[in-house]
PDB file of C-alpha atoms in Angstrom:
ATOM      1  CA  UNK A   1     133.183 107.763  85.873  1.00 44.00           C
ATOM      2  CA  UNK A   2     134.427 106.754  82.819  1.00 48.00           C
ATOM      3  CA  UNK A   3     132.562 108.272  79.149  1.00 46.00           C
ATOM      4  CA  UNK A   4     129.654 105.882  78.623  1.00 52.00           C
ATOM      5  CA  UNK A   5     126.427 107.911  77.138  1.00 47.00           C
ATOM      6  CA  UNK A   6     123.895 104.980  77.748  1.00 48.00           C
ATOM      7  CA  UNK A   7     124.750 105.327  82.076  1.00 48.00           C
ATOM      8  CA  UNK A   8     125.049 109.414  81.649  1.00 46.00           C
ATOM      9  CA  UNK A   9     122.045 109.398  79.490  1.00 47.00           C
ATOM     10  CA  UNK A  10     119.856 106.928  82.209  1.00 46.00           C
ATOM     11  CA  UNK A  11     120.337 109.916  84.990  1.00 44.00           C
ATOM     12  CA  UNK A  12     118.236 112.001  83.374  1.00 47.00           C
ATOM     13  CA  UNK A  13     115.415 109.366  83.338  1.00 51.00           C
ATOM     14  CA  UNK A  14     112.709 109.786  86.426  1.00 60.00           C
ATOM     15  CA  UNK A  15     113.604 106.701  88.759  1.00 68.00           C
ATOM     16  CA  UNK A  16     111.611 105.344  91.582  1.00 72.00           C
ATOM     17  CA  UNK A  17     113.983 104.059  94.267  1.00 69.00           C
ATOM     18  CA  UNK A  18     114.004 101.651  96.608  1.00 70.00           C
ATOM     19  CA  UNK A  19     114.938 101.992 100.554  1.00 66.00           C
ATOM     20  CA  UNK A  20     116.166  99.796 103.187  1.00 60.00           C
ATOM     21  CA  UNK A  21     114.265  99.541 105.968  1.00 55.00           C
ATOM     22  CA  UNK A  22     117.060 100.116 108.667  1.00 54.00           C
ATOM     23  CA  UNK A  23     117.668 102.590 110.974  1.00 58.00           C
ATOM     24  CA  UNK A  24     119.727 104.506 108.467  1.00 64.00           C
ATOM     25  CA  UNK A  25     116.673 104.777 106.234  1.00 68.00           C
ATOM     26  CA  UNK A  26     119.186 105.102 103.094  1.00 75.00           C
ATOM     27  CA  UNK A  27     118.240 104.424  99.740  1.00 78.00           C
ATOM     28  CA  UNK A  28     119.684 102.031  97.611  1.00 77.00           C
ATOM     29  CA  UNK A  29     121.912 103.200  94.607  1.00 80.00           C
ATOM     30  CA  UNK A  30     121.475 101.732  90.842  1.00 82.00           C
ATOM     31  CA  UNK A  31     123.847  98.563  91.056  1.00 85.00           C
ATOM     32  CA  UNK A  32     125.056  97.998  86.908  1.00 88.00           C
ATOM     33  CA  UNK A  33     127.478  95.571  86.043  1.00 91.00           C
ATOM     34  CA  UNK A  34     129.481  96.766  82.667  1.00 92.00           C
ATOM     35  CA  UNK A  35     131.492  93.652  81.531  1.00 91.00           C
ATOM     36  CA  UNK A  36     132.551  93.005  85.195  1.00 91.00           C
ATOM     37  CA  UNK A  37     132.829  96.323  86.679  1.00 93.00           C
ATOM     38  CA  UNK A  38     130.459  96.979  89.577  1.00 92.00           C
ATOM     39  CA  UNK A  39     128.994 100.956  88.546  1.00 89.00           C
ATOM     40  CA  UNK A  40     126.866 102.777  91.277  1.00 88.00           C
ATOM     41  CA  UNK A  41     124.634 105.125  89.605  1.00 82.00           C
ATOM     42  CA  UNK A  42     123.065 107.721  92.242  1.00 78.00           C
ATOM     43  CA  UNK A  43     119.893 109.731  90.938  1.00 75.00           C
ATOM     44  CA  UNK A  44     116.656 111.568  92.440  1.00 75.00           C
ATOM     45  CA  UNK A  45     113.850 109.492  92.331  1.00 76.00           C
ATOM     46  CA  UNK A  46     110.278 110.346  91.869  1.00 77.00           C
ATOM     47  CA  UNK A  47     109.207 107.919  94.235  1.00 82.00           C
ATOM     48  CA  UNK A  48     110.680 106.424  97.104  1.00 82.00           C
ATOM     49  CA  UNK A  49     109.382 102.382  98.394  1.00 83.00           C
ATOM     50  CA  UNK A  50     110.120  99.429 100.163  1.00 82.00           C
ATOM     51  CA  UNK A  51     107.172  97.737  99.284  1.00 86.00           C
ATOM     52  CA  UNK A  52     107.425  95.554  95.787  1.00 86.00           C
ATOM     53  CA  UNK A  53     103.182  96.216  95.284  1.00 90.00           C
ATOM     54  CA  UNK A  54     104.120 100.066  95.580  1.00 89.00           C
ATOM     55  CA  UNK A  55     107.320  99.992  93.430  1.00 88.00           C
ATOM     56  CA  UNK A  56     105.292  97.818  90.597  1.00 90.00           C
ATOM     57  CA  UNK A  57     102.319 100.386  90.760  1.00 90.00           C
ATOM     58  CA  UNK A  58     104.396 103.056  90.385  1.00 88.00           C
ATOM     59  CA  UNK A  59     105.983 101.715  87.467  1.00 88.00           C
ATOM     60  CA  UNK A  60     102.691 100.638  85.930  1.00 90.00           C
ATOM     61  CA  UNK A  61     101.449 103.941  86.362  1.00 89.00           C
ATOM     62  CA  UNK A  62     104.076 105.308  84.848  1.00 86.00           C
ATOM     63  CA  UNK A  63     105.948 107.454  87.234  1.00 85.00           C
ATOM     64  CA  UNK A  64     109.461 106.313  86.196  1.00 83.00           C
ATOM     65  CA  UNK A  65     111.642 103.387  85.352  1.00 83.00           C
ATOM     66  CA  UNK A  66     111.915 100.820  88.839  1.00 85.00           C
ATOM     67  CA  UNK A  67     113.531  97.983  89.832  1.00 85.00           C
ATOM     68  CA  UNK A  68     111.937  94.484  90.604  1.00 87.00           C
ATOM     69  CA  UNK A  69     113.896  90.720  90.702  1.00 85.00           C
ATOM     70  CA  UNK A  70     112.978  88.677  88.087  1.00 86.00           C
ATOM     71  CA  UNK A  71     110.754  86.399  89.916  1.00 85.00           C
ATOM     72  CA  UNK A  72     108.866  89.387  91.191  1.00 87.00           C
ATOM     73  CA  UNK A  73     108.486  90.184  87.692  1.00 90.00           C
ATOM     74  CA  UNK A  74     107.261  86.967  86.740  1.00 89.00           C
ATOM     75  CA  UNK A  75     104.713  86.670  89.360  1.00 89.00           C
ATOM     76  CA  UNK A  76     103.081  90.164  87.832  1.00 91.00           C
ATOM     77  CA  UNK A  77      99.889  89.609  85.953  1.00 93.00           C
ATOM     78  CA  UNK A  78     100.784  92.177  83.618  1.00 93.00           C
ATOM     79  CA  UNK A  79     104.003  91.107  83.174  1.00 91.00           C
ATOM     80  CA  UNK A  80     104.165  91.512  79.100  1.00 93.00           C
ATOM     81  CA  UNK A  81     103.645  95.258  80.128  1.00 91.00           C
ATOM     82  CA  UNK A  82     106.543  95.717  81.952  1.00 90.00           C
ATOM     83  CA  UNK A  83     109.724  96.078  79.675  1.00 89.00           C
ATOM     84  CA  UNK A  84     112.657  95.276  80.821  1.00 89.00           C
ATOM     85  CA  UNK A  85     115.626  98.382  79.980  1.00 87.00           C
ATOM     86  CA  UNK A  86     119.340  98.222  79.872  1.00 87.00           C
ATOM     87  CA  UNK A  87     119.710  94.672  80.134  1.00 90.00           C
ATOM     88  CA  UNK A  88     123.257  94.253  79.086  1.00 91.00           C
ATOM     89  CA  UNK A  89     123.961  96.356  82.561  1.00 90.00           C
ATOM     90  CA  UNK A  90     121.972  94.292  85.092  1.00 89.00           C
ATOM     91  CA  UNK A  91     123.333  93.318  88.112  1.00 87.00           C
ATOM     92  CA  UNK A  92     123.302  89.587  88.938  1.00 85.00           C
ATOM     93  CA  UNK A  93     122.266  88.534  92.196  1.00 81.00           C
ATOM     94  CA  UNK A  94     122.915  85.612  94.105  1.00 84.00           C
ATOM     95  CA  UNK A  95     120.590  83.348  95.852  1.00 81.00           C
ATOM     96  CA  UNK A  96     118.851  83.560  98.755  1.00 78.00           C
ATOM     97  CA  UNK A  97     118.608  81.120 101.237  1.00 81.00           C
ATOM     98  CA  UNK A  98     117.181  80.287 104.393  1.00 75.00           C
ATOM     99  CA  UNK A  99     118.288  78.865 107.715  1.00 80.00           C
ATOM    100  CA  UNK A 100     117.022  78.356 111.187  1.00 76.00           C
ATOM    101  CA  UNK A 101     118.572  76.800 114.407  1.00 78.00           C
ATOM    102  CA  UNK A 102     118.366  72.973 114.825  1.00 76.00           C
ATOM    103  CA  UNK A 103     116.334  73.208 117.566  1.00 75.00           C
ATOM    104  CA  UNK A 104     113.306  75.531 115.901  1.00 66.00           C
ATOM    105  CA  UNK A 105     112.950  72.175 113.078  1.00 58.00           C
ATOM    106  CA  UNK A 106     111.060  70.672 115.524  1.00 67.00           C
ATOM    107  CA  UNK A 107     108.239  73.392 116.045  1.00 78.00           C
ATOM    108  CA  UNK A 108     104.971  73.188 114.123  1.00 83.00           C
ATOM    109  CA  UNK A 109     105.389  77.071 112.770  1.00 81.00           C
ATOM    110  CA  UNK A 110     108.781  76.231 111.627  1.00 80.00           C
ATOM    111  CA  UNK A 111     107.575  72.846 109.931  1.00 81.00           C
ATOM    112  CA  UNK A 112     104.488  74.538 108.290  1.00 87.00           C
ATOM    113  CA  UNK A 113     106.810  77.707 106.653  1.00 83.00           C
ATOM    114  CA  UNK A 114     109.133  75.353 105.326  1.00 81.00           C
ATOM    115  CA  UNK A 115     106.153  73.336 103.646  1.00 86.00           C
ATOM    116  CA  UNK A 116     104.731  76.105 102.399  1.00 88.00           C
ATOM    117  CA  UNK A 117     107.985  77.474 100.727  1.00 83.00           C
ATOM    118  CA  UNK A 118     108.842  74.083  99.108  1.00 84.00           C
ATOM    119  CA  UNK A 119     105.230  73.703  97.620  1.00 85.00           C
ATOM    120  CA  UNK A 120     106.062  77.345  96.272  1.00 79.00           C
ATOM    121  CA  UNK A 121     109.204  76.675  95.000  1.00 73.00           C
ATOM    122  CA  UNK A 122     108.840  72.964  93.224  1.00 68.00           C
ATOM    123  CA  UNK A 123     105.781  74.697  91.430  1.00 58.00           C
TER     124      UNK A 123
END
């Protein structure tokens, strides 16, 4: 890896990390983004989640620096206390989307999901 102290210097930092939930059980690396380049930062982590509720707790009690997406963030009640670090490195993700076969549209679980993530999204 290329000399760049702010990236060395993060490693030493206590990190919670986030895992897939597959059945390779492998934990995600840092993802940074330095003026295009894609950098992969691997480090031990103090804490090791799935769960958003988990990862935020563990940040709010301070255990380490942890990743949420931004509209996680925003959804926090304590948001203000959260500070975001490193900014110039994040990683920009794109959007997610959801599909389902023609054929589910016409079922009332289908009908009442989609409702309910359009009234979430519009507010």
């Amino acid at each position: 890896m290329p000399h760049r102290p702010i990236l060395q210097n993060t490693v030493r930092l206590l990190c919670l990390l986030t895992s897939v939930s597959t059945s390779l059980n492998r934990i995600l690396p840092l993802l940074l983004n330095d003026n295009g380049e894609q950098l992969t930062v691997e480090m031990p982590g103090q804490l090791i989640s799935n769960d958003i509720d988990v990862m935020a707790a563990g940040i709010r009690h301070g255990l380490g620096i942890g990743r949420l997406f931004e509209p996680v963030h925003r959804l926090q009640p304590d948001r203000e206390k959260l500070i975001p670090v490193m900014e110039r490195f994040w990683k920009t993700y794109p959007a997610v989307y959801v599909y389902y076969p023609k054929s589910a549209g016409k079922t009332n679980r289908v009908k009442v999901l989609l409702d309910f993530l359009l009234n979430r999204t519009e507010s």
